[in-house]
Amino acid sequence: MKWRTIQMKLILASVILLMVLPTPAPAQPSNDETTLIEALAKTDEVIAIAQEIVMESVSQKARISLGRAKGLQNQARNQFDSANRVFRSVLQLTLGARQEAWHAIGMARSDTKTAGQLARTAEETYNRLLKLRGMLIDSGVKDRLINRLMDESRSLLEKAQINAHQLRLQLALKLAQNARTLSIQADGRFRNIRNLKILAERRVELLERLIERSRERVAEHGNEQATRRLVMAGEQLEKAKDLLREGRYHAARLALEKCEKILRNLIRQIPSKNTSDPGRLLDEINRLLERTEEIVSRRGDIDPKAMELIKQGKRLMRMAEEEIAEGRIEEARRLIAEARKLFRRAAEVDKDGLNGEKVSSEIERIENYRNELGPIIENCTAPGAATLMDRGDDHLAKARKHLEDDKLRMATAEAHIARNLYNRVREACTN
């Protein structure tokens, strides 16, 4: 069934309606055969249009209504052909048939719209679940709640399909919408968990390098207490790795934070012995580089400008090492100072306050707000509320797509549009 074709037929039907609307009957109607012939012919036109529209729809109710229209029209014609023709009776029957035909068109149009919404919702949900399954496999993310939400969403889609086959379209649409809500929740949770996993893995790499550097510093001083603290940091790092493998990402983050705190305090308490040594300056700049990379990675998405500044700083560090090897200490110090400035600038870059984690959190808040409207919209009789809800859902889906493509500004804009539409739904249904 082509929706555009049905739309054109509905428009044609509306035009014919304007042409065939009955005029008020006079107080003393004339038994005019021409008037009855015209009235019967116009009703036949409406029934013919209804026949085409209803047969292309999935509405069983519209088919029943169309059958009643045909029955009334047959009665009208039988009376018209009878010898005891009564003008008013024939006219009432054919006008009743015409009204019933328009009623059938209206029901077909409503169910066709519902069927279209159902198809779009089911396809969107199915594609999201399919894509999410692939992302789970590729990312290695482990989370029972995500899997449960996905299973429940698939189950609701199957129930929606069964009800659609039985022509219970409204119930099927509601089930599909609930399935979509669960799939959106699963998708949002996956993205948050994946960001947490990526961040934890990056911090593991950074802390491994930091432990190696701390081990060298502790070896220079031979401090037993520092050695014990270094062992504690290593234990926390290994614990974090185990937790990551088990899929316990929040617990892994806490272990990493403990490890980092131990190491930072350790480095501050045991400074390098030679404060004027260029090698010490390189050591400090390396720590600044590690800290900068960590700050940038925490934002959830990697800012190209920040990465370019880090790249330039690393190049200056390599040049400084070469200058130290050649004995040109002052030039090395100058290069190190320039690298430090670049790293600090990289740490300050924040994409005008936008990053993947912030945008994802904002979308998740709007999704939760949307879910809160569920009980309200179910009992809402305000005209247009359901349409506003559908539009909001479409913009929210676009926001998720833009976020996935790293188009943060567009994702934020679509999310805000969705939120505004949901606000309008709440206002319409609570006033």
XYZ file of C-alpha atoms in Angstrom:
431
model
C 0.000 0.000 0.000
C 1.374 3.347 -1.041
C 0.613 6.089 1.439
C 0.966 8.856 -1.170
C -1.642 7.143 -3.357
C -4.037 6.883 -0.429
C -3.416 10.544 0.434
C -4.357 11.601 -3.113
C -7.525 9.530 -2.953
C -8.453 11.097 0.364
C -7.952 14.570 -1.114
C -10.142 13.603 -4.085
C -12.761 12.291 -1.697
C -12.719 15.585 0.214
C -13.263 17.537 -3.024
C -16.182 15.321 -3.972
C -17.601 15.775 -0.488
C -17.816 19.503 -1.083
C -19.621 18.809 -4.346
C -22.125 16.321 -2.980
C -22.994 17.680 0.460
C -26.801 17.675 0.689
C -28.690 20.903 0.889
C -31.423 21.238 3.503
C -34.644 19.594 2.305
C -37.512 21.981 1.769
C -40.394 21.907 4.184
C -42.647 20.437 1.465
C -40.307 18.259 -0.659
C -41.324 17.737 -4.266
C -41.526 14.187 -5.582
C -38.936 15.097 -8.216
C -37.469 12.041 -9.928
C -34.482 14.050 -11.200
C -33.520 15.025 -7.641
C -33.521 11.388 -6.538
C -31.492 10.266 -9.548
C -28.839 12.909 -8.822
C -28.760 12.025 -5.102
C -28.355 8.306 -5.847
C -25.613 8.985 -8.391
C -23.646 11.163 -5.972
C -23.882 8.494 -3.282
C -22.592 5.939 -5.798
C -19.566 8.192 -6.420
C -18.765 8.411 -2.703
C -19.192 4.653 -2.244
C -16.883 3.994 -5.199
C -14.162 6.176 -3.652
C -14.728 4.557 -0.241
C -14.479 1.115 -1.848
C -11.038 1.859 -3.260
C -9.689 3.489 -0.109
C -11.111 0.941 2.319
C -9.925 -2.074 0.318
C -6.371 -0.682 0.318
C -6.458 -0.146 4.084
C -6.119 -2.705 6.875
C -9.254 -1.558 8.705
C -11.829 -4.283 9.316
C -14.168 -1.734 10.906
C -14.043 0.371 7.743
C -15.001 -2.682 5.677
C -18.016 -3.333 7.920
C -19.049 0.314 7.663
C -18.691 0.214 3.867
C -20.920 -2.878 3.790
C -23.613 -0.998 5.700
C -23.352 1.889 3.222
C -23.855 -0.461 0.283
C -26.836 -2.078 2.005
C -28.539 1.274 2.578
C -27.850 2.318 -1.005
C -29.368 -0.945 -2.305
C -32.476 -0.306 -0.228
C -32.681 3.222 -1.640
C -32.471 1.942 -5.215
C -34.995 -0.828 -4.603
C -37.467 1.691 -3.240
C -36.731 4.054 -6.136
C -37.509 1.267 -8.593
C -40.676 0.187 -6.778
C -44.123 1.276 -7.809
C -44.829 2.689 -4.332
C -41.868 5.037 -4.346
C -41.726 7.520 -1.431
C -39.488 10.502 -2.166
C -38.462 11.237 1.427
C -37.719 7.583 2.255
C -35.495 7.112 -0.819
C -33.657 10.347 -0.087
C -33.084 9.475 3.575
C -31.755 6.037 2.676
C -29.283 7.294 0.064
C -28.104 10.138 2.293
C -27.647 7.641 5.125
C -25.633 5.413 2.790
C -23.497 8.381 1.788
C -22.841 9.322 5.431
C -21.888 5.718 6.237
C -19.475 5.676 3.278
C -17.759 8.806 4.565
C -17.581 7.174 7.981
C -15.830 4.171 6.402
C -13.333 6.498 4.696
C -12.610 8.182 8.022
C -11.960 4.875 9.787
C -9.765 3.657 6.929
C -7.764 6.860 7.087
C -7.323 6.553 10.867
C -6.237 2.923 10.741
C -3.949 3.592 7.790
C -2.247 6.320 9.786
C -1.944 3.965 12.764
C -0.504 1.257 10.522
C 2.060 3.718 9.167
C 3.078 4.768 12.676
C 3.302 1.114 13.675
C 5.519 0.237 10.705
C 7.857 3.190 11.327
C 8.086 2.516 15.061
C 8.709 -1.206 14.633
C 11.350 -0.676 11.931
C 13.134 2.008 13.955
C 13.154 -0.212 17.048
C 14.294 -3.309 15.162
C 17.151 -1.408 13.493
C 18.241 0.098 16.802
C 18.304 -3.314 18.470
C 20.203 -4.835 15.550
C 22.774 -2.050 15.564
C 23.068 -2.164 19.348
C 23.766 -5.894 19.236
C 26.628 -5.277 16.806
C 28.053 -2.481 18.946
C 27.912 -4.688 22.045
C 29.906 -7.385 20.267
C 32.465 -4.945 18.823
C 32.976 -3.012 22.057
C 33.131 -5.998 24.396
C 30.791 -4.226 26.829
C 29.207 -6.583 29.373
C 26.031 -5.486 31.124
C 23.070 -7.606 32.208
C 20.623 -4.716 32.303
C 21.313 -3.817 28.667
C 20.661 -7.409 27.611
C 17.453 -7.569 29.670
C 16.138 -4.331 28.163
C 16.916 -5.603 24.667
C 15.188 -8.952 25.319
C 12.076 -7.228 26.658
C 12.028 -4.877 23.684
C 12.224 -7.781 21.215
C 9.451 -9.596 23.075
C 7.163 -6.563 22.833
C 7.913 -6.264 19.102
C 6.857 -9.878 18.595
C 3.611 -9.256 20.489
C 3.024 -6.127 18.402
C 3.446 -8.178 15.225
C 0.920 -10.786 16.412
C -1.649 -8.091 17.243
C -1.053 -6.353 13.916
C -1.813 -9.586 12.060
C -5.047 -9.795 14.045
C -5.810 -6.164 13.052
C -5.627 -4.908 16.642
C -3.649 -1.921 15.427
C -3.959 0.412 18.408
C -2.745 -2.278 20.801
C 0.028 -3.233 18.365
C 1.155 0.398 18.133
C 1.226 0.767 21.923
C 3.339 -2.396 22.253
C 5.724 -1.183 19.556
C 6.062 2.211 21.250
C 6.884 0.504 24.553
C 9.441 -1.633 22.723
C 10.981 1.529 21.273
C 11.201 3.096 24.738
C 13.056 0.059 26.076
C 15.409 0.022 23.092
C 16.203 3.713 23.633
C 16.930 3.030 27.302
C 19.199 0.113 26.353
C 20.982 2.250 23.755
C 21.525 5.106 26.198
C 22.847 2.798 28.894
C 25.184 1.110 26.413
C 26.693 4.426 25.346
C 27.254 5.498 28.938
C 28.824 2.143 29.831
C 30.957 2.141 26.687
C 32.278 5.624 27.451
C 33.047 4.496 30.988
C 34.854 1.399 29.672
C 36.918 3.374 27.135
C 37.860 5.943 29.764
C 38.886 3.210 32.216
C 41.018 1.458 29.597
C 42.800 4.706 28.736
C 43.440 5.417 32.396
C 44.892 1.929 32.831
C 47.449 2.703 30.110
C 48.293 6.067 31.639
C 48.655 4.643 35.138
C 50.872 1.811 33.907
C 53.296 4.405 32.543
C 52.991 6.432 35.722
C 53.807 3.382 37.867
C 56.962 2.761 35.827
C 58.039 6.363 36.302
C 57.242 6.206 40.013
C 59.217 2.986 40.365
C 62.313 4.752 38.987
C 61.807 7.663 41.396
C 61.342 5.368 44.407
C 64.462 3.374 43.442
C 66.516 6.601 43.535
C 65.544 7.248 47.165
C 65.284 3.713 48.569
C 62.339 4.732 50.776
C 60.594 1.644 52.235
C 57.348 3.464 52.929
C 57.285 4.758 49.337
C 57.981 1.215 48.114
C 54.982 -0.110 50.070
C 52.741 2.606 48.666
C 53.949 1.790 45.178
C 52.981 -1.850 45.740
C 49.531 -0.705 46.912
C 49.122 1.342 43.734
C 50.081 -1.677 41.633
C 47.546 -3.843 43.472
C 44.790 -1.315 42.823
C 45.725 -1.217 39.129
C 45.589 -5.022 38.834
C 42.271 -5.026 40.675
C 40.918 -2.476 38.186
C 42.019 -4.670 35.267
C 40.212 -7.675 36.748
C 37.056 -5.641 37.302
C 37.160 -4.408 33.697
C 37.365 -7.975 32.422
C 34.330 -8.866 34.572
C 32.339 -5.925 33.213
C 32.205 -4.110 36.575
C 33.111 -0.729 35.139
C 32.045 1.547 37.996
C 34.027 -0.522 40.490
C 37.009 -0.450 38.107
C 36.829 3.329 37.981
C 36.976 3.557 41.777
C 40.028 1.273 41.881
C 41.745 3.414 39.244
C 41.017 6.578 41.199
C 42.616 5.042 44.308
C 45.652 3.977 42.280
C 46.045 7.437 40.777
C 45.718 9.162 44.144
C 48.474 6.978 45.637
C 50.807 7.642 42.705
C 50.227 11.407 42.561
C 50.947 11.760 46.281
C 53.990 9.532 45.928
C 55.514 11.624 43.144
C 54.893 14.871 45.011
C 56.533 13.516 48.167
C 59.652 12.203 46.398
C 60.882 14.898 44.002
C 63.876 14.484 41.740
C 67.167 15.251 43.568
C 68.608 17.528 40.909
C 66.194 20.432 40.496
C 68.216 22.094 37.689
C 68.699 18.920 35.656
C 67.057 19.219 32.167
C 66.203 15.545 32.514
C 64.040 16.481 35.488
C 62.291 19.057 33.314
C 61.577 16.360 30.750
C 60.296 14.142 33.550
C 57.901 16.856 34.671
C 56.749 17.572 31.123
C 56.096 13.852 30.625
C 53.886 13.869 33.708
C 52.112 16.945 32.379
C 51.590 15.149 29.054
C 50.081 12.149 30.840
C 47.805 14.378 32.881
C 46.745 16.304 29.764
C 45.922 13.119 27.857
C 43.894 11.923 30.811
C 41.922 15.178 31.025
C 41.182 15.081 27.302
C 40.108 11.426 27.432
C 37.684 12.126 30.298
C 35.571 14.314 28.047
C 34.105 11.264 26.337
C 34.973 12.366 22.788
C 38.424 13.386 21.534
C 38.599 17.022 20.496
C 40.661 17.433 17.277
C 42.043 20.792 18.424
C 43.234 19.340 21.738
C 44.831 16.359 19.979
C 46.657 18.663 17.551
C 48.057 20.706 20.451
C 49.238 17.499 22.165
C 50.835 16.355 18.908
C 52.746 19.638 18.586
C 53.850 19.404 22.222
C 55.187 15.861 21.713
C 57.183 17.044 18.700
C 58.752 19.788 20.810
C 59.595 17.209 23.503
C 61.451 15.049 20.982
C 63.356 18.095 19.801
C 64.227 18.944 23.420
C 65.603 15.440 23.975
C 67.836 15.875 20.931
C 69.059 19.233 22.216
C 69.912 17.678 25.602
C 71.850 14.905 23.874
C 73.867 17.563 21.975
C 74.504 19.519 25.176
C 72.400 22.553 24.195
C 70.630 22.826 27.533
C 69.169 26.331 27.198
C 67.525 25.522 23.880
C 66.125 22.326 25.433
C 64.635 24.347 28.293
C 63.018 26.747 25.814
C 61.459 23.888 23.864
C 60.202 22.260 27.057
C 58.594 25.550 28.152
C 56.815 25.815 24.771
C 55.617 22.211 25.055
C 54.250 22.944 28.535
C 52.203 25.854 27.140
C 50.749 23.648 24.409
C 49.768 20.934 26.869
C 48.064 23.436 29.154
C 46.127 24.856 26.200
C 45.054 21.332 25.224
C 43.798 20.687 28.743
C 41.662 23.834 28.569
C 40.011 22.973 25.245
C 36.416 21.857 25.861
C 34.561 22.339 22.578
C 32.654 25.334 23.926
C 31.443 23.151 26.754
C 30.199 20.340 24.473
C 31.452 16.793 24.666
C 30.025 13.371 23.976
C 29.441 12.527 27.622
C 27.565 15.743 28.357
C 25.365 15.472 25.249
C 24.648 11.790 25.953
C 23.627 12.652 29.525
C 21.337 15.422 28.275
C 19.655 13.046 25.801
C 19.232 10.450 28.542
C 17.547 13.029 30.807
C 15.107 13.909 28.018
C 14.422 10.213 27.406
C 13.575 9.770 31.088
C 11.297 12.809 30.889
C 9.604 11.282 27.852
C 9.030 8.028 29.725
C 7.406 9.940 32.587
C 4.813 11.235 30.123
C 3.678 7.687 29.270
C 0.828 7.458 31.813
C -0.256 11.023 31.005
C -0.494 10.548 27.225
C -2.427 7.274 27.613
C -5.366 9.069 29.220
C -4.992 12.312 27.278
C -7.839 13.421 25.011
C -6.271 16.718 23.926
C -6.283 17.028 20.102
C -2.827 16.756 18.553
C -1.096 15.447 21.683
C -0.269 12.085 20.107
C 1.143 13.816 17.030
C 3.347 16.034 19.192
C 4.560 12.928 21.012
C 5.474 11.208 17.736
C 7.321 14.293 16.526
C 9.235 14.447 19.796
C 10.218 10.787 19.431
C 11.446 11.412 15.883
C 13.646 14.332 16.990
C 14.983 12.290 19.899
C 15.947 9.488 17.509
C 17.728 12.053 15.301
C 19.588 13.357 18.355
C 20.876 9.849 19.076
C 21.952 9.444 15.442
C 23.849 12.774 15.440
C 25.524 11.841 18.722
C 26.645 8.574 17.204
C 28.102 10.477 14.234
C 29.866 12.884 16.651
C 27.732 15.824 15.439
C 27.347 17.217 18.928
C 25.752 20.575 18.131
C 23.139 18.957 15.870
C 22.486 16.270 18.499
C 21.958 18.951 21.159
C 19.624 20.935 18.900
C 17.465 17.896 18.091
C 17.329 16.900 21.763
C 16.137 20.376 22.760
C 13.430 20.285 20.062
C 12.246 16.942 21.440
C 12.169 18.329 24.976
C 10.108 21.345 23.849
C 7.612 19.061 22.092
C 7.279 16.897 25.204
C 6.672 20.063 27.249
C 3.848 20.958 24.873
C 2.390 17.473 25.337
C 2.452 17.866 29.118
C 0.815 21.300 28.897
C -1.902 20.049 26.529
C -2.715 16.979 28.620
C -2.662 18.580 32.078
C -4.635 21.774 31.361
